């Protein structure tokens, strides 16, 4: 298949994005614009020099730049603009449902009130629901390099807004910050009605995935690449149908894999794991949903059936209700049937 045909097929797939850090969708152009209006001087003197710094050897090198970028966000309007830019971009890629992470501590630790952050993000999500027909869930992520006590404070701050928040996640520097560190705050979050997910097995070992399942009791694993190291874990994931939200371009840029051909998604699909594809931090890793699907499909020579499976898995793994899931899954199937009629 020639590349433009593959891209066209991917463009047409109705897609769900389940692993996206809103701060990771901050494009350099918008970052400079917001920095200017907030009278903040960035450490880089131009968009070009900032983009040149986007070369990472591991997760921590990326996180250092990612947190720096987020420092220009001060006002509700800034959070709105950031989120709206992401939503209009993915709308153009036929993404119809998003489950978006935000990192409150990245902002509250700088003195930005929780309500400023969440109101800006939520207003953009609501506008997209009305104007772009994109449904959404909002997920508050605890930063794992900080203490559990600080996560508890964040949980407390979130409670007046809990009707806006579908669940909690766990992100930031994985090595040395195992899920077990956050078992109590995840338990408390569940008691408040939040659904639970966690990044695990991105750089960290398969033990961290076990901990996320057994101690945090998550319903999805973000990344989870390292599960292939562990047969018993694979059996557990299969038995419980726990989805993995994979991010191929992120894995490549953060050297979790050395080349796209090494990405584990095909092996996971072959084993029956509910693997899904997402963008993680698209402004930093060179692509949104279409590019993630495209680069993966090209490198691994994915068939239309595999692309369809990935798209269906994402809707099934989402937090939409059963009826909504079925509607989306049917649309994906109708789309692929229409392609087969053309052949
Ligand atoms: N925060 C933003 N992107 C992340 C990633 N890929 N892993 C952990 N924390 C993150
Ligand atoms: Zn992530």
Short mmCIF file of C-alpha atoms and ligand atoms in Angstrom, two decimals:
data_model
loop_
_atom_site.label_atom_id
_atom_site.label_comp_id
_atom_site.label_asym_id
_atom_site.label_seq_id
_atom_site.Cartn_x
_atom_site.Cartn_y
_atom_site.Cartn_z
CA UNK A 1 0.00 0.00 0.00
CA UNK A 2 1.36 3.44 -0.81
CA UNK A 3 1.81 5.74 2.13
CA UNK A 4 -0.82 8.32 1.17
CA UNK A 5 -3.45 5.55 1.00
CA UNK A 6 -2.48 4.35 4.47
CA UNK A 7 -2.71 7.87 5.87
CA UNK A 8 -6.11 8.37 4.21
CA UNK A 9 -7.41 5.15 5.76
CA UNK A 10 -6.17 6.21 9.20
CA UNK A 11 -7.64 9.68 8.84
CA UNK A 12 -11.07 8.15 8.21
CA UNK A 13 -11.10 5.91 11.29
CA UNK A 14 -13.26 7.33 14.11
CA UNK A 15 -10.78 7.36 16.98
CA UNK A 16 -10.67 7.61 20.78
CA UNK A 17 -7.67 9.12 22.55
CA UNK A 18 -7.24 7.73 26.08
CA UNK A 19 -3.68 8.70 26.94
CA UNK A 20 -2.98 12.38 26.48
CA UNK A 21 -1.37 14.82 28.90
CA UNK A 22 -2.85 18.22 28.12
CA UNK A 23 0.42 19.90 29.13
CA UNK A 24 2.12 17.66 26.59
CA UNK A 25 0.02 19.13 23.77
CA UNK A 26 1.60 22.57 24.30
CA UNK A 27 2.95 23.49 20.86
CA UNK A 28 5.99 25.82 20.84
CA UNK A 29 4.12 28.47 18.83
CA UNK A 30 1.36 28.71 21.45
CA UNK A 31 3.92 28.51 24.27
CA UNK A 32 5.74 31.57 22.93
CA UNK A 33 2.46 33.43 22.36
CA UNK A 34 1.27 32.79 25.93
CA UNK A 35 4.73 33.52 27.41
CA UNK A 36 4.67 36.88 25.63
CA UNK A 37 1.25 37.91 26.86
CA UNK A 38 2.20 36.81 30.41
CA UNK A 39 5.54 38.67 30.28
CA UNK A 40 7.51 35.49 30.85
CA UNK A 41 10.92 34.98 29.27
CA UNK A 42 11.51 31.41 28.16
CA UNK A 43 14.96 29.81 28.47
CA UNK A 44 15.00 29.51 24.65
CA UNK A 45 15.14 32.60 22.46
CA UNK A 46 13.13 31.22 19.54
CA UNK A 47 10.68 28.52 18.55
CA UNK A 48 13.45 26.90 16.51
CA UNK A 49 15.89 26.71 19.40
CA UNK A 50 13.19 25.30 21.66
CA UNK A 51 12.32 22.63 19.10
CA UNK A 52 16.01 21.73 18.79
CA UNK A 53 15.99 20.88 22.51
CA UNK A 54 13.36 18.19 21.90
CA UNK A 55 15.87 15.35 21.84
CA UNK A 56 15.52 12.99 24.75
CA UNK A 57 17.47 9.98 25.97
CA UNK A 58 14.94 8.99 28.60
CA UNK A 59 11.72 10.01 30.35
CA UNK A 60 13.41 12.36 32.84
CA UNK A 61 15.10 14.46 30.12
CA UNK A 62 11.69 14.96 28.57
CA UNK A 63 9.95 15.74 31.86
CA UNK A 64 12.48 18.49 32.65
CA UNK A 65 11.50 20.36 29.47
CA UNK A 66 7.80 19.50 29.78
CA UNK A 67 7.57 21.06 33.28
CA UNK A 68 9.51 24.10 32.10
CA UNK A 69 7.03 24.64 29.25
CA UNK A 70 4.05 24.39 31.60
CA UNK A 71 5.42 27.28 33.67
CA UNK A 72 4.07 29.88 31.25
CA UNK A 73 0.48 28.82 31.99
CA UNK A 74 -0.91 31.29 34.53
CA UNK A 75 -4.51 32.19 33.79
CA UNK A 76 -7.75 30.37 33.07
CA UNK A 77 -7.57 31.64 29.50
CA UNK A 78 -4.13 30.00 29.09
CA UNK A 79 -5.50 26.60 30.13
CA UNK A 80 -8.49 27.13 27.87
CA UNK A 81 -6.32 28.04 24.87
CA UNK A 82 -4.02 25.06 25.45
CA UNK A 83 -6.94 22.63 25.61
CA UNK A 84 -8.87 24.19 22.74
CA UNK A 85 -5.81 24.01 20.47
CA UNK A 86 -5.50 20.28 21.23
CA UNK A 87 -9.19 19.65 20.63
CA UNK A 88 -9.38 21.45 17.29
CA UNK A 89 -6.25 19.61 16.15
CA UNK A 90 -7.61 16.16 16.99
CA UNK A 91 -11.02 17.05 15.60
CA UNK A 92 -9.26 17.50 12.26
CA UNK A 93 -7.96 13.92 12.69
CA UNK A 94 -11.41 12.43 13.29
CA UNK A 95 -10.90 11.86 17.02
CA UNK A 96 -14.41 11.71 18.48
CA UNK A 97 -13.75 10.87 22.14
CA UNK A 98 -10.91 11.99 24.45
CA UNK A 99 -9.88 11.09 27.99
CA UNK A 100 -7.49 13.84 28.99
CA UNK A 101 -4.92 13.90 31.81
CA UNK A 102 -4.03 17.08 33.62
CA UNK A 103 -1.28 17.47 36.26
CA UNK A 104 -2.69 19.87 38.90
CA UNK A 105 0.48 19.81 41.02
CA UNK A 106 2.57 21.20 38.15
CA UNK A 107 0.47 24.34 38.51
CA UNK A 108 -0.66 24.49 42.14
CA UNK A 109 2.99 24.16 43.27
CA UNK A 110 3.60 27.45 41.39
CA UNK A 111 0.73 29.15 43.18
CA UNK A 112 -1.88 28.75 40.45
CA UNK A 113 -5.21 27.87 42.10
CA UNK A 114 -6.71 24.47 41.29
CA UNK A 115 -9.94 26.09 40.11
CA UNK A 116 -8.12 28.26 37.55
CA UNK A 117 -6.52 25.17 35.99
CA UNK A 118 -9.57 22.95 35.90
CA UNK A 119 -12.03 25.65 34.82
CA UNK A 120 -9.93 26.62 31.80
CA UNK A 121 -9.52 23.01 30.72
CA UNK A 122 -13.13 22.08 31.36
CA UNK A 123 -14.54 25.08 29.48
CA UNK A 124 -12.62 24.06 26.38
CA UNK A 125 -13.79 20.45 26.72
CA UNK A 126 -17.40 21.59 27.06
CA UNK A 127 -17.06 23.86 24.02
CA UNK A 128 -15.68 20.93 22.02
CA UNK A 129 -18.57 18.75 23.13
CA UNK A 130 -21.04 21.33 21.83
CA UNK A 131 -19.27 22.60 18.74
CA UNK A 132 -17.09 19.69 17.61
CA UNK A 133 -19.16 16.76 18.88
CA UNK A 134 -16.18 15.40 20.83
CA UNK A 135 -17.12 13.58 24.05
CA UNK A 136 -14.68 13.63 26.93
CA UNK A 137 -13.58 12.49 30.39
CA UNK A 138 -11.12 14.40 32.53
CA UNK A 139 -8.45 12.54 34.54
CA UNK A 140 -6.44 14.17 37.32
CA UNK A 141 -2.92 12.77 37.56
CA UNK A 142 -0.80 12.65 40.70
CA UNK A 143 2.90 13.36 40.18
CA UNK A 144 4.78 10.32 41.42
CA UNK A 145 8.07 12.14 42.07
CA UNK A 146 6.23 14.01 44.84
CA UNK A 147 5.07 12.48 48.11
CA UNK A 148 1.84 10.64 48.79
CA UNK A 149 1.02 13.35 51.32
CA UNK A 150 1.12 15.93 48.53
CA UNK A 151 -1.12 13.71 46.41
CA UNK A 152 -3.59 13.64 49.32
CA UNK A 153 -3.62 17.47 49.33
CA UNK A 154 -4.37 17.42 45.62
CA UNK A 155 -7.19 14.95 46.17
CA UNK A 156 -8.59 17.30 48.80
CA UNK A 157 -8.39 20.31 46.41
CA UNK A 158 -10.18 18.34 43.71
CA UNK A 159 -13.24 17.48 45.79
CA UNK A 160 -15.25 20.66 45.06
CA UNK A 161 -14.83 19.76 41.36
CA UNK A 162 -15.31 16.03 41.61
CA UNK A 163 -18.37 16.06 39.36
CA UNK A 164 -16.01 17.27 36.58
CA UNK A 165 -13.37 14.60 37.13
CA UNK A 166 -13.87 11.01 36.00
CA UNK A 167 -10.76 9.48 37.48
CA UNK A 168 -7.22 9.78 38.75
CA UNK A 169 -3.91 8.69 37.24
CA UNK A 170 -0.25 8.49 38.18
CA UNK A 171 2.49 9.99 36.02
CA UNK A 172 5.96 11.63 36.00
CA UNK A 173 9.30 9.96 36.88
CA UNK A 174 8.62 6.25 37.10
CA UNK A 175 11.90 4.67 38.23
CA UNK A 176 12.19 4.72 42.01
CA UNK A 177 8.57 5.84 42.43
CA UNK A 178 6.62 2.57 42.37
CA UNK A 179 2.83 2.47 42.47
CA UNK A 180 2.98 1.10 46.05
CA UNK A 181 4.02 4.61 47.19
CA UNK A 182 0.48 5.79 46.31
CA UNK A 183 -1.65 2.87 47.50
CA UNK A 184 -3.39 4.88 50.24
CA UNK A 185 -4.26 7.90 48.10
CA UNK A 186 -5.57 5.67 45.33
CA UNK A 187 -7.75 3.87 47.90
CA UNK A 188 -9.07 7.22 49.11
CA UNK A 189 -9.63 8.44 45.53
CA UNK A 190 -11.70 5.34 44.78
CA UNK A 191 -13.83 6.03 47.86
CA UNK A 192 -14.64 9.44 46.38
CA UNK A 193 -15.87 7.72 43.23
CA UNK A 194 -12.86 8.30 41.00
CA UNK A 195 -11.89 5.62 38.48
CA UNK A 196 -8.24 4.62 38.63
CA UNK A 197 -5.43 4.36 36.06
CA UNK A 198 -1.65 4.54 36.38
CA UNK A 199 1.43 4.77 34.19
CA UNK A 200 3.36 1.56 34.75
CA UNK A 201 5.96 -0.43 32.85
CA UNK A 202 7.01 2.46 30.61
CA UNK A 203 10.60 2.52 31.89
CA UNK A 204 9.87 0.65 35.10
CA UNK A 205 9.79 -3.15 35.42
CA UNK A 206 6.82 -5.48 35.12
CA UNK A 207 6.68 -5.51 38.96
CA UNK A 208 5.32 -1.96 38.76
CA UNK A 209 2.46 -3.19 36.56
CA UNK A 210 1.65 -5.88 39.14
CA UNK A 211 1.63 -3.20 41.86
CA UNK A 212 -0.64 -0.94 39.82
CA UNK A 213 -3.08 -3.84 39.43
CA UNK A 214 -2.87 -5.36 42.91
CA UNK A 215 -2.22 -2.35 45.14
CA UNK A 216 -3.75 0.57 43.25
CA UNK A 217 -6.51 -1.52 41.65
CA UNK A 218 -6.40 0.34 38.35
CA UNK A 219 -8.80 -0.43 35.50
CA UNK A 220 -6.27 0.49 32.77
CA UNK A 221 -2.51 0.59 32.51
CA UNK A 222 -0.87 3.54 30.75
CA UNK A 223 1.99 2.19 28.61
CA UNK A 224 2.61 -1.25 30.14
CA UNK A 225 5.24 -2.08 27.50
CA UNK A 226 7.20 -4.21 29.93
CA UNK A 227 4.36 -6.73 30.43
CA UNK A 228 5.82 -8.85 27.67
CA UNK A 229 8.70 -9.72 30.04
CA UNK A 230 6.34 -11.64 32.30
CA UNK A 231 4.15 -14.60 31.23
CA UNK A 232 2.14 -14.61 34.47
CA UNK A 233 1.38 -10.91 34.05
CA UNK A 234 0.28 -11.46 30.47
CA UNK A 235 -2.09 -14.17 31.69
CA UNK A 236 -3.47 -11.76 34.31
CA UNK A 237 -4.01 -8.98 31.76
CA UNK A 238 -5.80 -11.41 29.46
CA UNK A 239 -7.94 -12.87 32.20
CA UNK A 240 -9.07 -9.46 33.44
CA UNK A 241 -9.15 -7.79 30.01
CA UNK A 242 -7.22 -4.82 31.40
CA UNK A 243 -6.40 -2.43 28.53
CA UNK A 244 -2.96 -0.97 27.83
CA UNK A 245 -2.82 2.57 26.45
CA UNK A 246 0.30 2.47 24.27
CA UNK A 247 2.08 5.51 22.86
CA UNK A 248 4.42 4.45 20.05
CA UNK A 249 5.96 7.83 19.12
CA UNK A 250 6.51 8.59 22.80
CA UNK A 251 8.24 5.23 23.23
CA UNK A 252 10.49 5.99 20.28
CA UNK A 253 11.35 9.54 21.37
CA UNK A 254 12.03 8.48 24.99
CA UNK A 255 14.13 5.49 23.88
CA UNK A 256 11.80 2.95 25.42
CA UNK A 257 12.26 1.33 22.00
CA UNK A 258 15.17 1.92 19.64
CA UNK A 259 13.16 1.76 16.42
CA UNK A 260 9.46 1.62 15.59
CA UNK A 261 9.87 -1.88 14.15
CA UNK A 262 10.56 -3.02 17.74
CA UNK A 263 7.26 -1.71 19.09
CA UNK A 264 5.41 -4.47 21.00
CA UNK A 265 1.87 -3.62 19.85
CA UNK A 266 1.62 -6.44 17.28
CA UNK A 267 2.84 -9.04 19.77
CA UNK A 268 0.28 -7.77 22.26
CA UNK A 269 -2.57 -7.90 19.72
CA UNK A 270 -1.50 -11.42 18.71
CA UNK A 271 -1.77 -12.51 22.34
CA UNK A 272 -5.23 -10.98 22.65
CA UNK A 273 -4.22 -8.09 24.92
CA UNK A 274 -6.55 -5.06 24.70
CA UNK A 275 -3.85 -2.77 23.29
CA UNK A 276 -4.70 0.76 22.15
CA UNK A 277 -2.73 3.57 20.49
CA UNK A 278 -2.44 7.18 21.71
CA UNK A 279 -0.20 10.21 21.56
CA UNK A 280 0.91 10.91 25.19
CA UNK A 281 2.60 14.31 24.61
CA UNK A 282 2.06 15.06 20.94
CA UNK A 283 3.72 18.49 20.86
CA UNK A 284 6.98 16.93 22.06
CA UNK A 285 7.00 13.58 20.28
CA UNK A 286 6.26 14.54 16.69
CA UNK A 287 2.68 13.51 16.24
CA UNK A 288 -0.94 13.32 17.26
CA UNK A 289 -3.23 10.33 16.87
CA UNK A 290 -2.98 9.97 13.09
CA UNK A 291 0.81 10.11 13.15
CA UNK A 292 0.97 7.53 15.93
CA UNK A 293 -1.28 5.16 14.00
CA UNK A 294 0.54 5.88 10.76
CA UNK A 295 4.12 5.40 11.96
CA UNK A 296 3.16 2.23 13.80
CA UNK A 297 1.20 0.80 10.88
CA UNK A 298 4.02 1.59 8.44
CA UNK A 299 6.80 0.12 10.56
CA UNK A 300 4.90 -3.00 11.62
CA UNK A 301 2.97 -3.44 8.41
CA UNK A 302 -0.34 -3.53 10.27
CA UNK A 303 -3.30 -4.91 8.35
CA UNK A 304 -6.68 -3.19 8.12
CA UNK A 305 -8.00 -5.79 10.57
CA UNK A 306 -5.32 -4.84 13.09
CA UNK A 307 -6.06 -1.14 12.64
CA UNK A 308 -9.74 -1.87 13.17
CA UNK A 309 -8.97 -3.89 16.29
CA UNK A 310 -6.89 -1.03 17.73
CA UNK A 311 -9.67 1.48 17.09
CA UNK A 312 -12.34 -0.82 18.57
CA UNK A 313 -10.14 -1.59 21.59
CA UNK A 314 -9.86 2.12 22.39
CA UNK A 315 -13.63 2.63 22.48
CA UNK A 316 -14.07 -0.54 24.53
CA UNK A 317 -11.32 0.57 26.92
CA UNK A 318 -12.87 4.02 27.31
CA UNK A 319 -15.09 5.17 30.15
CA UNK A 320 -18.05 5.80 27.90
CA UNK A 321 -21.19 3.91 28.84
CA UNK A 322 -22.03 0.60 27.18
CA UNK A 323 -24.46 2.05 24.67
CA UNK A 324 -22.06 4.79 23.60
CA UNK A 325 -19.27 2.24 23.21
CA UNK A 326 -21.45 0.07 21.00
CA UNK A 327 -22.38 3.02 18.78
CA UNK A 328 -18.72 3.93 18.26
CA UNK A 329 -17.64 0.33 17.70
CA UNK A 330 -20.39 -0.09 15.08
CA UNK A 331 -19.18 3.07 13.32
CA UNK A 332 -15.63 1.72 13.21
CA UNK A 333 -16.88 -1.55 11.73
CA UNK A 334 -19.04 0.23 9.13
CA UNK A 335 -16.02 2.32 8.15
CA UNK A 336 -13.79 -0.72 7.61
CA UNK A 337 -16.58 -2.55 5.77
CA UNK A 338 -16.83 0.42 3.42
CA UNK A 339 -13.10 0.15 2.72
CA UNK A 340 -13.40 -3.54 1.91
CA UNK A 341 -16.18 -2.75 -0.61
CA UNK A 342 -13.76 -0.48 -2.44
CA UNK A 343 -11.09 -3.17 -2.86
N1 LIG B 1 3.92 12.98 31.98
C1 LIG B 1 3.73 13.38 30.72
N2 LIG B 1 4.10 12.40 29.87
C2 LIG B 1 4.52 11.37 30.61
C3 LIG B 1 5.00 10.08 30.32
N3 LIG B 1 5.16 9.63 29.07
N4 LIG B 1 5.35 9.28 31.34
C4 LIG B 1 5.22 9.70 32.60
N5 LIG B 1 4.77 10.90 32.92
C5 LIG B 1 4.40 11.74 31.93
ZN1 LIG B 2 1.66 9.41 29.62
#
